[in-house]
PDB file of C-alpha atoms in Angstrom:
ATOM      1  CA  UNK H  25      10.173 -49.178 -51.917  1.00 59.00           C
ATOM      2  CA  UNK H  26      12.726 -49.850 -49.217  1.00 73.00           C
ATOM      3  CA  UNK H  27      14.095 -46.328 -49.580  1.00 73.00           C
ATOM      4  CA  UNK H  28      10.674 -44.740 -49.254  1.00 81.00           C
ATOM      5  CA  UNK H  29       9.985 -46.758 -46.058  1.00 81.00           C
ATOM      6  CA  UNK H  30      13.318 -45.619 -44.594  1.00 81.00           C
ATOM      7  CA  UNK H  31      12.619 -42.070 -45.686  1.00 81.00           C
ATOM      8  CA  UNK H  32       9.103 -42.169 -44.198  1.00 85.00           C
ATOM      9  CA  UNK H  33      10.432 -43.655 -40.932  1.00 87.00           C
ATOM     10  CA  UNK H  34      13.219 -41.047 -40.714  1.00 87.00           C
ATOM     11  CA  UNK H  35      10.748 -38.275 -41.571  1.00 88.00           C
ATOM     12  CA  UNK H  36       8.284 -39.477 -38.901  1.00 90.00           C
ATOM     13  CA  UNK H  37      11.011 -39.653 -36.260  1.00 92.00           C
ATOM     14  CA  UNK H  38      12.218 -36.174 -37.237  1.00 90.00           C
ATOM     15  CA  UNK H  39       8.698 -34.757 -36.999  1.00 90.00           C
ATOM     16  CA  UNK H  40       8.154 -36.346 -33.563  1.00 93.00           C
ATOM     17  CA  UNK H  41      11.516 -35.000 -32.339  1.00 94.00           C
ATOM     18  CA  UNK H  42      10.702 -31.577 -33.748  1.00 90.00           C
ATOM     19  CA  UNK H  43       7.265 -31.541 -32.093  1.00 91.00           C
ATOM     20  CA  UNK H  44       8.755 -32.626 -28.760  1.00 92.00           C
ATOM     21  CA  UNK H  45      11.399 -29.904 -29.029  1.00 90.00           C
ATOM     22  CA  UNK H  46       8.779 -27.303 -29.892  1.00 89.00           C
ATOM     23  CA  UNK H  47       6.632 -28.311 -26.931  1.00 93.00           C
ATOM     24  CA  UNK H  48       9.660 -28.206 -24.645  1.00 91.00           C
ATOM     25  CA  UNK H  49      10.629 -24.779 -26.072  1.00 86.00           C
ATOM     26  CA  UNK H  50       7.089 -23.476 -25.548  1.00 87.00           C
ATOM     27  CA  UNK H  51       7.050 -24.648 -21.901  1.00 91.00           C
ATOM     28  CA  UNK H  52      10.494 -23.165 -21.341  1.00 86.00           C
ATOM     29  CA  UNK H  53       9.498 -19.795 -22.843  1.00 84.00           C
ATOM     30  CA  UNK H  54       6.244 -19.659 -20.876  1.00 87.00           C
ATOM     31  CA  UNK H  55       8.016 -20.433 -17.592  1.00 86.00           C
ATOM     32  CA  UNK H  56      10.754 -17.856 -18.234  1.00 84.00           C
ATOM     33  CA  UNK H  57       8.322 -15.162 -19.346  1.00 85.00           C
ATOM     34  CA  UNK H  58       6.279 -15.712 -16.189  1.00 86.00           C
ATOM     35  CA  UNK H  59       9.417 -15.417 -14.075  1.00 86.00           C
ATOM     36  CA  UNK H  60      10.496 -12.247 -15.924  1.00 82.00           C
ATOM     37  CA  UNK H  61       7.071 -10.723 -15.398  1.00 81.00           C
ATOM     38  CA  UNK H  62       7.324 -11.453 -11.650  1.00 81.00           C
ATOM     39  CA  UNK H  63      10.782  -9.905 -11.537  1.00 77.00           C
ATOM     40  CA  UNK H  64       9.618  -6.836 -13.421  1.00 74.00           C
ATOM     41  CA  UNK H  65       6.730  -6.429 -10.967  1.00 76.00           C
ATOM     42  CA  UNK H  66       9.139  -6.807  -8.076  1.00 71.00           C
ATOM     43  CA  UNK H  67      11.506  -4.223  -9.543  1.00 69.00           C
ATOM     44  CA  UNK H  68       8.594  -1.855 -10.113  1.00 71.00           C
ATOM     45  CA  UNK H  69       7.509  -2.159  -6.470  1.00 69.00           C
ATOM     46  CA  UNK H  70      10.932  -2.253  -4.874  1.00 74.00           C
ATOM     47  CA  UNK H  71      13.118  -0.492  -3.777  1.00 80.00           C
ATOM     48  CA  UNK H  72      12.039   3.030  -4.715  1.00 84.00           C
ATOM     49  CA  UNK H  73       8.333   2.755  -3.844  1.00 88.00           C
ATOM     50  CA  UNK H  74       9.290   0.997  -0.577  1.00 89.00           C
ATOM     51  CA  UNK H  75      11.700   3.810   0.238  1.00 89.00           C
ATOM     52  CA  UNK H  76       9.002   6.350  -0.596  1.00 91.00           C
ATOM     53  CA  UNK H  77       6.498   4.534   1.657  1.00 93.00           C
ATOM     54  CA  UNK H  78       9.104   4.460   4.458  1.00 92.00           C
ATOM     55  CA  UNK H  79       9.680   8.203   4.127  1.00 93.00           C
ATOM     56  CA  UNK H  80       5.910   8.760   4.263  1.00 95.00           C
ATOM     57  CA  UNK H  81       5.800   6.661   7.460  1.00 95.00           C
ATOM     58  CA  UNK H  82       8.507   8.950   8.898  1.00 93.00           C
ATOM     59  CA  UNK H  83       6.446  11.976   7.917  1.00 95.00           C
ATOM     60  CA  UNK H  84       3.371  10.444   9.527  1.00 95.00           C
ATOM     61  CA  UNK H  85       5.334   9.823  12.738  1.00 93.00           C
ATOM     62  CA  UNK H  86       6.347  13.495  12.816  1.00 93.00           C
ATOM     63  CA  UNK H  87       2.716  14.503  12.221  1.00 93.00           C
ATOM     64  CA  UNK H  88       1.627  12.149  14.979  1.00 91.00           C
ATOM     65  CA  UNK H  89       4.140  13.700  17.337  1.00 91.00           C
ATOM     66  CA  UNK H  90       2.878  17.183  16.446  1.00 90.00           C
ATOM     67  CA  UNK H  91      -0.723  16.194  17.112  1.00 90.00           C
ATOM     68  CA  UNK H  92       0.200  14.707  20.496  1.00 86.00           C
ATOM     69  CA  UNK H  93       2.160  17.843  21.413  1.00 87.00           C
ATOM     70  CA  UNK H  94      -0.986  19.868  20.728  1.00 85.00           C
ATOM     71  CA  UNK H  95      -2.689  17.918  23.511  1.00 81.00           C
ATOM     72  CA  UNK H  96      -0.023  18.966  26.005  1.00 82.00           C
ATOM     73  CA  UNK H  97      -0.730  22.644  25.316  1.00 85.00           C
ATOM     74  CA  UNK H  98      -4.479  22.872  24.727  1.00 82.00           C
ATOM     75  CA  UNK H  99      -7.222  20.491  25.831  1.00 78.00           C
ATOM     76  CA  UNK H 100     -10.257  22.317  24.586  1.00 85.00           C
ATOM     77  CA  UNK H 101     -13.073  20.088  23.261  1.00 86.00           C
ATOM     78  CA  UNK H 102     -12.633  21.462  19.726  1.00 89.00           C
ATOM     79  CA  UNK H 103      -8.909  20.709  19.862  1.00 87.00           C
ATOM     80  CA  UNK H 104      -9.558  17.157  21.101  1.00 86.00           C
ATOM     81  CA  UNK H 105     -12.015  16.571  18.301  1.00 90.00           C
ATOM     82  CA  UNK H 106      -9.548  17.954  15.742  1.00 91.00           C
ATOM     83  CA  UNK H 107      -6.668  15.894  17.124  1.00 89.00           C
ATOM     84  CA  UNK H 108      -8.710  12.680  17.097  1.00 90.00           C
ATOM     85  CA  UNK H 109      -9.756  13.341  13.501  1.00 94.00           C
ATOM     86  CA  UNK H 110      -6.166  14.072  12.447  1.00 94.00           C
ATOM     87  CA  UNK H 111      -4.878  10.997  14.293  1.00 93.00           C
ATOM     88  CA  UNK H 112      -7.434   8.885  12.468  1.00 94.00           C
ATOM     89  CA  UNK H 113      -6.254  10.237   9.101  1.00 96.00           C
ATOM     90  CA  UNK H 114      -2.596   9.736  10.021  1.00 95.00           C
ATOM     91  CA  UNK H 115      -3.346   6.188  11.178  1.00 95.00           C
ATOM     92  CA  UNK H 116      -5.087   5.258   7.915  1.00 96.00           C
ATOM     93  CA  UNK H 117      -2.229   6.672   5.853  1.00 96.00           C
ATOM     94  CA  UNK H 118       0.401   4.976   8.009  1.00 95.00           C
ATOM     95  CA  UNK H 119      -1.429   1.623   7.878  1.00 96.00           C
ATOM     96  CA  UNK H 120      -1.531   1.795   4.087  1.00 97.00           C
ATOM     97  CA  UNK H 121       2.196   2.532   3.870  1.00 96.00           C
ATOM     98  CA  UNK H 122       3.195  -0.076   6.458  1.00 95.00           C
ATOM     99  CA  UNK H 123       1.160  -2.735   4.664  1.00 95.00           C
ATOM    100  CA  UNK H 124       2.862  -1.773   1.373  1.00 93.00           C
ATOM    101  CA  UNK H 125       6.290  -2.015   3.012  1.00 92.00           C
ATOM    102  CA  UNK H 126       5.489  -5.440   4.485  1.00 93.00           C
ATOM    103  CA  UNK H 127       4.206  -6.668   1.135  1.00 91.00           C
ATOM    104  CA  UNK H 128       7.100  -5.499  -1.038  1.00 87.00           C
ATOM    105  CA  UNK H 129      10.169  -5.210   1.206  1.00 87.00           C
ATOM    106  CA  UNK H 130      12.650  -7.913   0.204  1.00 83.00           C
ATOM    107  CA  UNK H 131      15.831  -6.870   1.990  1.00 80.00           C
ATOM    108  CA  UNK H 132      14.726  -7.683   5.583  1.00 84.00           C
ATOM    109  CA  UNK H 133      11.052  -8.669   5.546  1.00 86.00           C
ATOM    110  CA  UNK H 134      11.063  -9.647   9.220  1.00 92.00           C
ATOM    111  CA  UNK H 135      12.025  -6.063  10.138  1.00 91.00           C
ATOM    112  CA  UNK H 136       9.103  -4.616   8.199  1.00 92.00           C
ATOM    113  CA  UNK H 137       6.692  -7.015   9.915  1.00 94.00           C
ATOM    114  CA  UNK H 138       8.181  -6.089  13.308  1.00 94.00           C
ATOM    115  CA  UNK H 139       7.773  -2.375  12.487  1.00 92.00           C
ATOM    116  CA  UNK H 140       4.108  -2.837  11.615  1.00 94.00           C
ATOM    117  CA  UNK H 141       3.494  -4.942  14.736  1.00 94.00           C
ATOM    118  CA  UNK H 142       5.168  -2.330  16.956  1.00 94.00           C
ATOM    119  CA  UNK H 143       3.030   0.382  15.404  1.00 94.00           C
ATOM    120  CA  UNK H 144      -0.124  -1.663  16.041  1.00 93.00           C
ATOM    121  CA  UNK H 145       0.828  -2.038  19.718  1.00 93.00           C
ATOM    122  CA  UNK H 146       1.548   1.705  19.905  1.00 91.00           C
ATOM    123  CA  UNK H 147      -1.784   2.494  18.255  1.00 91.00           C
ATOM    124  CA  UNK H 148      -3.671   0.376  20.777  1.00 92.00           C
ATOM    125  CA  UNK H 149      -1.877   2.079  23.670  1.00 90.00           C
ATOM    126  CA  UNK H 150      -2.558   5.499  22.157  1.00 87.00           C
ATOM    127  CA  UNK H 151      -6.249   4.686  21.738  1.00 86.00           C
ATOM    128  CA  UNK H 152      -6.495   3.599  25.364  1.00 86.00           C
ATOM    129  CA  UNK H 153      -4.853   6.860  26.497  1.00 83.00           C
ATOM    130  CA  UNK H 154      -7.145   8.953  24.290  1.00 81.00           C
ATOM    131  CA  UNK H 155     -10.161   7.419  25.989  1.00 81.00           C
ATOM    132  CA  UNK H 156      -9.149   9.122  29.248  1.00 79.00           C
ATOM    133  CA  UNK H 157      -8.590  12.550  27.723  1.00 71.00           C
TER     134      UNK H 157
END
């Protein structure tokens, strides 16, 4: 009888320890899998898509420059309408890419925010100039 009580007590303690260890292992695995999923998402979105978005911003800047150069040569009403339409498309595309860069850039996030803010100031100034043309 004494042996069975000792065995039952040892068995109960072992089961409790095993359950506690399993719960701890489950929490540990869930936390690590969540962290790995975040890292995988971060790797997926950075650096190559950020570099691609930055190159698209560069392309948009060149397109913007080309549209503004058109205004120095021809100021016909059709040309103004076309340039405003093209500038609107360029702006939408650039905003999308700048927002993506701000969201996913991890190397120098303050620089990406500064870039977007500078573009917003430029856009406001450009819009005020276009009102007079």
